[in-house]
GROMACS .gro file of C-alpha atoms in nm:
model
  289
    1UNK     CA    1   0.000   0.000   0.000
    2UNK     CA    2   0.144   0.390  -0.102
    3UNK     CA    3   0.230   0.501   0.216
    4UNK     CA    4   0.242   0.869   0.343
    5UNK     CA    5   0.098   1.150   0.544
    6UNK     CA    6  -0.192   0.908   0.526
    7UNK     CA    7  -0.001   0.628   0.636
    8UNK     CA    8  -0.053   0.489   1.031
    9UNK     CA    9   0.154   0.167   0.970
   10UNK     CA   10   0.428   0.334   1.140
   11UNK     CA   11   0.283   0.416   1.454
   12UNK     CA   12   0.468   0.289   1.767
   13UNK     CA   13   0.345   0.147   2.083
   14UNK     CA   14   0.195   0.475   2.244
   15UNK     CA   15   0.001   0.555   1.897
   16UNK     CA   16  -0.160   0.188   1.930
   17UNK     CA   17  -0.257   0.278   2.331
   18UNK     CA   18  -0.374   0.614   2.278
   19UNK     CA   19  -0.589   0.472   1.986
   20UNK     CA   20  -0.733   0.149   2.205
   21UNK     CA   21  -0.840   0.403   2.480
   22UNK     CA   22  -0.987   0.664   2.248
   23UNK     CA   23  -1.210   0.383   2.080
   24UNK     CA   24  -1.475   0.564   1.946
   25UNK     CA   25  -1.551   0.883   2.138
   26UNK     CA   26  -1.911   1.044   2.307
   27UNK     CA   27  -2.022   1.084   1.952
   28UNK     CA   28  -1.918   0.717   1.860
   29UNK     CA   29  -2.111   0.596   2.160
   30UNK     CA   30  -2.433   0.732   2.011
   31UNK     CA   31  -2.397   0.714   1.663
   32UNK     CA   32  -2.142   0.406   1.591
   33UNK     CA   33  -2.151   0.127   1.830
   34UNK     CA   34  -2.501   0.067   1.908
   35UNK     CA   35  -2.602  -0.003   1.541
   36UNK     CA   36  -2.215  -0.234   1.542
   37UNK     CA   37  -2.386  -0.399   1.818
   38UNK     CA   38  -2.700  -0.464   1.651
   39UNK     CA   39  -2.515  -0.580   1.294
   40UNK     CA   40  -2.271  -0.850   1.556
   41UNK     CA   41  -2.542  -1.036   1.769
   42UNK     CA   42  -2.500  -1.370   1.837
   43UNK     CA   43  -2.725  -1.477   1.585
   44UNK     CA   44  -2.543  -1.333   1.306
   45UNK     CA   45  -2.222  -1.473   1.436
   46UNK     CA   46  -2.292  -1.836   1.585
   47UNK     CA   47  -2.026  -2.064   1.408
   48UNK     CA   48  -1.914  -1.795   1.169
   49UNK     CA   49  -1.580  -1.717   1.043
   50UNK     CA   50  -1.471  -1.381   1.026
   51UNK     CA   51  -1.206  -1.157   0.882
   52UNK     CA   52  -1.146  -0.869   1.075
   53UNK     CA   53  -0.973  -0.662   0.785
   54UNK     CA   54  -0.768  -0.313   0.956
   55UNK     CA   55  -0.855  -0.467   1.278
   56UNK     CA   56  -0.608  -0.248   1.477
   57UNK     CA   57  -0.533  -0.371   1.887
   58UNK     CA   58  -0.855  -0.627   1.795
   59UNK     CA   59  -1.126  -0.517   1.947
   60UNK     CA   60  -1.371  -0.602   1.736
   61UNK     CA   61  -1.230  -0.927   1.679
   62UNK     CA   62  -1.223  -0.987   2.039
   63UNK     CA   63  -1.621  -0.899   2.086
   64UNK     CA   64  -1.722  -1.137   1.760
   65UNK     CA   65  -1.566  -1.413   1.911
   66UNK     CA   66  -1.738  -1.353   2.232
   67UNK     CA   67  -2.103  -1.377   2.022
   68UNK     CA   68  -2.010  -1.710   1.906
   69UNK     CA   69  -1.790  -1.677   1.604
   70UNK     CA   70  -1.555  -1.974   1.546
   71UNK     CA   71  -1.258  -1.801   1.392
   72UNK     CA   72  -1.143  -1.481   1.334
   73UNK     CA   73  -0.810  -1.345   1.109
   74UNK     CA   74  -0.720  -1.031   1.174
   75UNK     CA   75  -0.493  -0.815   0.992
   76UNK     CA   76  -0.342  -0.462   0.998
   77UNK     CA   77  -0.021  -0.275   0.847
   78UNK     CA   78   0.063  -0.155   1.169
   79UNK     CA   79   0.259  -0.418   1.365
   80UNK     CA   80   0.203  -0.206   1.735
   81UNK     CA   81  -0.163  -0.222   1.715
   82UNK     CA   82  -0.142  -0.612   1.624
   83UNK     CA   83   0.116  -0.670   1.945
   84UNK     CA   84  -0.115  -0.513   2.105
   85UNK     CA   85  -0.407  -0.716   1.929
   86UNK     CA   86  -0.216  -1.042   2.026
   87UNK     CA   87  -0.173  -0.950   2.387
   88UNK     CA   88  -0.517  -0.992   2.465
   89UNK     CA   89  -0.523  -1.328   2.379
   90UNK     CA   90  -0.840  -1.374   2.195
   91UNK     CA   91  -0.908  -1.755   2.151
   92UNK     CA   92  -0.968  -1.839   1.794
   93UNK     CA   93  -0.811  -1.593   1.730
   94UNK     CA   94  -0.494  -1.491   1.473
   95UNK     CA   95  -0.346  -1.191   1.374
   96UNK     CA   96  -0.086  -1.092   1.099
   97UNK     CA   97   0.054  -0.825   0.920
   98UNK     CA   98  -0.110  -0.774   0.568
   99UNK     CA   99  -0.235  -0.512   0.290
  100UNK     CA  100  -0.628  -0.469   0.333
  101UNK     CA  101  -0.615  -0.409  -0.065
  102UNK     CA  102  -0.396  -0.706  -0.113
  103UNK     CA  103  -0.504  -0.983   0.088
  104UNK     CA  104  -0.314  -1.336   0.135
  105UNK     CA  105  -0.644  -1.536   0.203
  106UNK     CA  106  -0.857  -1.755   0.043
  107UNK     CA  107  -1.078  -1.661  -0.175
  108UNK     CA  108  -1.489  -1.774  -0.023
  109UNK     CA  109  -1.347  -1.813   0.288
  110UNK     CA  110  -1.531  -1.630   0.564
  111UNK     CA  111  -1.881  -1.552   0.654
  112UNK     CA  112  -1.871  -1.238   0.803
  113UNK     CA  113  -1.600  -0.924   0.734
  114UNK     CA  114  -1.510  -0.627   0.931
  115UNK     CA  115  -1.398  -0.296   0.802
  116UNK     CA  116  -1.388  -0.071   1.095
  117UNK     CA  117  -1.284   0.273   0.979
  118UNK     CA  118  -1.057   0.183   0.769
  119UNK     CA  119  -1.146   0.270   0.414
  120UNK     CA  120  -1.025   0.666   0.576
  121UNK     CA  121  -0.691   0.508   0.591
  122UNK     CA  122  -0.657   0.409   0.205
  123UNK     CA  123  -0.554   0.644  -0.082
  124UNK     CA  124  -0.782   0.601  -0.413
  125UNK     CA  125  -0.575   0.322  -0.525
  126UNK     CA  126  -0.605   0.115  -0.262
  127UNK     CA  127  -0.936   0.205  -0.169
  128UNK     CA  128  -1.187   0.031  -0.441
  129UNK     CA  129  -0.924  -0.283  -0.415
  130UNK     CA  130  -0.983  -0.323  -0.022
  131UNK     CA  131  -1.417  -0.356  -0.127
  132UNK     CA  132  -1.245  -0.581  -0.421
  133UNK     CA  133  -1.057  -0.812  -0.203
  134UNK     CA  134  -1.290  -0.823   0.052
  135UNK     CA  135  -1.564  -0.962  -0.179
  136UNK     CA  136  -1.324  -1.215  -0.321
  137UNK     CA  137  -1.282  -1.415   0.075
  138UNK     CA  138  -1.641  -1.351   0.126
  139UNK     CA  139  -1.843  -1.695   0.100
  140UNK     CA  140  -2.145  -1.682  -0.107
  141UNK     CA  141  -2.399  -1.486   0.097
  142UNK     CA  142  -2.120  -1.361   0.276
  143UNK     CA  143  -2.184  -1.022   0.448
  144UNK     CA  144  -1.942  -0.727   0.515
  145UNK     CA  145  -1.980  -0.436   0.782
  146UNK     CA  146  -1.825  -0.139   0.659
  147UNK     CA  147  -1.828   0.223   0.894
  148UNK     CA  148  -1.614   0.528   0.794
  149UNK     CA  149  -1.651   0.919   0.937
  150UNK     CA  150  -1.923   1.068   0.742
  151UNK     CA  151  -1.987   1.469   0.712
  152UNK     CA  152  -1.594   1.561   0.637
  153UNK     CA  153  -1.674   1.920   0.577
  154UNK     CA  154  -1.812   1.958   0.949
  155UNK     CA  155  -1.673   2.049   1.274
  156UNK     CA  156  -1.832   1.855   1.515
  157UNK     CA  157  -1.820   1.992   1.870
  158UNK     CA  158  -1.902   1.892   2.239
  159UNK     CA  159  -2.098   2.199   2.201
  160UNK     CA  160  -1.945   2.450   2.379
  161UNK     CA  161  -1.732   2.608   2.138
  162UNK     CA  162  -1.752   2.977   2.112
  163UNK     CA  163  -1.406   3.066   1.943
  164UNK     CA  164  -1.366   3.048   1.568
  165UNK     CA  165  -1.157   2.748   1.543
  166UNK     CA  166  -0.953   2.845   1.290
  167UNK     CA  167  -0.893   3.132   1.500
  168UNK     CA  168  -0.828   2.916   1.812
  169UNK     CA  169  -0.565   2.669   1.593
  170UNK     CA  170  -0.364   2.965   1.492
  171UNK     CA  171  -0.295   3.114   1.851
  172UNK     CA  172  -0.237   2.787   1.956
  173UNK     CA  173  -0.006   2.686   1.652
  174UNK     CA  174   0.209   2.998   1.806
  175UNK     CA  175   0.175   2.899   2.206
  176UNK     CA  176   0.264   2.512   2.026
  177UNK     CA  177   0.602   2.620   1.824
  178UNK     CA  178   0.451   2.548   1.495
  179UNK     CA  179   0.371   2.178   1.609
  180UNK     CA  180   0.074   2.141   1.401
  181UNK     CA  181  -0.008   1.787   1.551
  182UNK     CA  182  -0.001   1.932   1.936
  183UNK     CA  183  -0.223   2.219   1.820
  184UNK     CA  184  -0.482   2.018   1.669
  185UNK     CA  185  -0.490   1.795   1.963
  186UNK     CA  186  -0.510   2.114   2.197
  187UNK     CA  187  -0.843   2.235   2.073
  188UNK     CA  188  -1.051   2.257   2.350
  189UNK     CA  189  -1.391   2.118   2.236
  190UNK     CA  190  -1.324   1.997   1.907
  191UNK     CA  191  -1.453   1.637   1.854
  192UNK     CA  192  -1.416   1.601   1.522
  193UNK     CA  193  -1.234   1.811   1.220
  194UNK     CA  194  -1.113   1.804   0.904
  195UNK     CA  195  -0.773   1.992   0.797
  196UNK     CA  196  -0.522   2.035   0.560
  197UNK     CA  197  -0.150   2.126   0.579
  198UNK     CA  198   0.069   2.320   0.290
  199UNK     CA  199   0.345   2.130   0.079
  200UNK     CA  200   0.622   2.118   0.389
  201UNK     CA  201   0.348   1.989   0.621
  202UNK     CA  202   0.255   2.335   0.824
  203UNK     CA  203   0.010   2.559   0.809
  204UNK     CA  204  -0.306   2.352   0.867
  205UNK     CA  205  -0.607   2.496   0.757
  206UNK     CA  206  -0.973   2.396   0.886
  207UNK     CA  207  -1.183   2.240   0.583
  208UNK     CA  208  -1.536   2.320   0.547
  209UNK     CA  209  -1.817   2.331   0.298
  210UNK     CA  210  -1.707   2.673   0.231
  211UNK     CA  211  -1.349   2.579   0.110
  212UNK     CA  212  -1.441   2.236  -0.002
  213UNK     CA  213  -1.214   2.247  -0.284
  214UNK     CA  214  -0.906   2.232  -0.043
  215UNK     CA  215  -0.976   1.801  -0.065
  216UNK     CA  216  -1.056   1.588  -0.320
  217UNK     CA  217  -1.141   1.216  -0.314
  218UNK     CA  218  -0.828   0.997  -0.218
  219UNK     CA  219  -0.605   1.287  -0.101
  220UNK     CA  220  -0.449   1.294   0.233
  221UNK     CA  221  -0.587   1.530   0.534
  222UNK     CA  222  -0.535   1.520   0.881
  223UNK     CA  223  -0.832   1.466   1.100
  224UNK     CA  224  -0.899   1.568   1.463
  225UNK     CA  225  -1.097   1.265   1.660
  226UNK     CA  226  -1.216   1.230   2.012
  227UNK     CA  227  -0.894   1.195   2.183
  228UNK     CA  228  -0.617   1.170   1.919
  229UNK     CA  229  -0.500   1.378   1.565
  230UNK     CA  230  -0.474   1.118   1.292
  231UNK     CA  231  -0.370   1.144   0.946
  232UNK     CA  232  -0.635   1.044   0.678
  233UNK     CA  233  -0.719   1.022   0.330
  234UNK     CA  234  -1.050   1.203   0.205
  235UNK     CA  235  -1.379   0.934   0.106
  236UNK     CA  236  -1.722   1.084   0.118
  237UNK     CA  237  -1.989   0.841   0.185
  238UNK     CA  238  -2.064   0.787  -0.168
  239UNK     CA  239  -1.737   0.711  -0.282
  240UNK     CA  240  -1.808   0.377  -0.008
  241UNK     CA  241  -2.116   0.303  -0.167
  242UNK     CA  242  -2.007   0.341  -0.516
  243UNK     CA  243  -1.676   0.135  -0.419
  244UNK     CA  244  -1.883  -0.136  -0.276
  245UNK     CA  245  -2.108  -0.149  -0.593
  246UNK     CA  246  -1.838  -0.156  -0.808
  247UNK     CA  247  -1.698  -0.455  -0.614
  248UNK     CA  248  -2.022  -0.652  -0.657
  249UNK     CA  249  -2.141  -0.569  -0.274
  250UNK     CA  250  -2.517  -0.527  -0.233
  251UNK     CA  251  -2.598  -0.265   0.027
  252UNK     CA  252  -2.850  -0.446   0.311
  253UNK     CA  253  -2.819  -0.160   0.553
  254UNK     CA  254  -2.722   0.187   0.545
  255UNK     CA  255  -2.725   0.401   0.825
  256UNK     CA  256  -2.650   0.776   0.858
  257UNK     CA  257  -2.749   0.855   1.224
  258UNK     CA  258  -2.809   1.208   1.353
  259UNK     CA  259  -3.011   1.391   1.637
  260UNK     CA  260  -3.375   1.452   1.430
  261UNK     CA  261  -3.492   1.713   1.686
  262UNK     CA  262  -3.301   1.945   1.974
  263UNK     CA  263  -3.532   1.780   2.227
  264UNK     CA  264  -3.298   1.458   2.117
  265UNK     CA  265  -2.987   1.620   2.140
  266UNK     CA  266  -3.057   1.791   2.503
  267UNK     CA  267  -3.135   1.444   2.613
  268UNK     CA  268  -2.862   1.272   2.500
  269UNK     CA  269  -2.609   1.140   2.801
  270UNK     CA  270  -2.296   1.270   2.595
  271UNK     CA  271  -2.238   1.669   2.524
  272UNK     CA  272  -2.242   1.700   2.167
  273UNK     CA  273  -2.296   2.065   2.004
  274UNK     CA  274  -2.594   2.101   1.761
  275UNK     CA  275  -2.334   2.015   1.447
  276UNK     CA  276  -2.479   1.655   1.539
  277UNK     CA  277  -2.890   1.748   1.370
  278UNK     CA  278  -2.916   1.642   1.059
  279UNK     CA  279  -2.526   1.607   1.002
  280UNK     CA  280  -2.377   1.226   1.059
  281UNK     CA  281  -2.041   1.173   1.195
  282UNK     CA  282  -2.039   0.780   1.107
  283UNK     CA  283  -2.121   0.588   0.776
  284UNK     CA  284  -2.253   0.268   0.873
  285UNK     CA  285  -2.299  -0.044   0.552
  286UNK     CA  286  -2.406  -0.384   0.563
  287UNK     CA  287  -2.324  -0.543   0.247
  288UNK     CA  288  -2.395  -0.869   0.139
  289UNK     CA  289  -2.235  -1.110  -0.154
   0.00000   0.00000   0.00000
């Protein structure tokens, strides 16, 4: 795989922590796991085997196991996150170091497979050939669960943001020593952002609808998360769908989840600002073969 500001293979042992900890944020909690949970219920999984493709410090892996699957390969670029993965000691349970668009597995091999954010990882190249590949192990009836960040082109907040962010990132880009990774990471109540650095790597710049045409599909970014600055490449949600068409994936489930009404959103155990109505933060796809 082209590796590059987009690139997380190299990530040492801290990276792999600080990611297992994060998991998937207050927003994540909402919007991401509970339909995961839903899509992995015993049921689905009872006997199954499963490739866990990106699977990071396994812990999906380790819950499909836990519903009853019978097997589960998981592979990742990054060899800290699978140390980590293999620590845990999942029965069933094997992990190696592979290419999620170049896979060295069987071809109708598994009943269920597991893309966990990971298509955000993948330049264009790679990309449609991860769907490709994955649809080549899938058995016959086979079904994949894909989930990527949704809504690029929106700041997502815990809701009490009142400084211009791109406002906030320059002053602290000066307190920070030009350190564009601990400046991201020092926004205050920033869940989730989108940004973009000049040709020597500095200067990052928040992306929005109105400067759109800073990304295009495939190119890398750099993306603030609950808890840690990662870099990315750029998918919108229907470069996923299209990608899993084109690899001969029918869609079963798509979900887009947002707050339909402030009375939802004032409820709602986590703090998340009112970016969350109408705008989703996760892509969600069950595809069958």
């Amino acid at each position: 795989m082209k590796r590059g500001i987009s690139d997380t293979s190299h990530w040492g042992k801290d990276d792999a922590q600080h990611y297992e900890v994060a998991k998937h944020g207050p927003d994540g909690r909402v919007f991401l796991d509970p339909y995961l949970y839903q899509m992995l219920l015993p049921e689905h999984l009872a006997g199954a085997t499963v490739a866990d493709l990106g699977c990071g410090t396994g812990p999906w892996s380790q819950h499909v196991i836990k519903q009853g699957a019978s097997e589960v390969i998981g592979v990742d670029l990054n060899q800290a996150m699978l140390d980590q993965a293999r620590e845990k000691m999942i029965p069933n349970a094997t992990f190696g170091q592979q290419d999620v668009a170049k896979l060295n597995l069987d071809d109708d091999k598994f009943d269920r497979i597991l893309s966990i954010n990971v298509g955000c990882n993948l330049p264009s190249e790679s990309f449609e050939k991860h769907f490709e590949e994955a649809h080549r192990i899938a058995k016959p009836g086979g079904r994949m669960i894909v989930t990527a960040p949704d809504s690029l082109l929106v700041p997502f907040t815990d809701g009490e943001q009142t400084e211009d962010i791109q406002e906030e990132l320059n002053r602290l880009l000066a307190e920070k020593n030009g350190d564009v990774k601990a400046a991201i990471g020092a926004l205050r109540h920033v869940l989730r952002a989108t940004f973009v650095v000049d040709e020597n790597g500095k200067n990052p710049t928040l992306v929005t609808d109105e400067n759109k045409h800073l990304v295009k599909p495939g190119k890398p970014m750099i993306r603030r998360i609950p808890g840690l600055v990662v870099p990315n490449n750029f998918h919108t949600a229907n470069e996923y769908i299209s990608a899993a068409a084109f690899a001969g994936w029918e869609v079963r489930q798509l979900v887009q989840a947002a707050f339909r009404c402030e009375k939802e959103r004032v409820a709602c155990e986590e703090k998340l600002g009112t970016e969350y109505m109408d705008n989703s933060p996760f892509l969600i796809m069950e595809l069958e073969k």
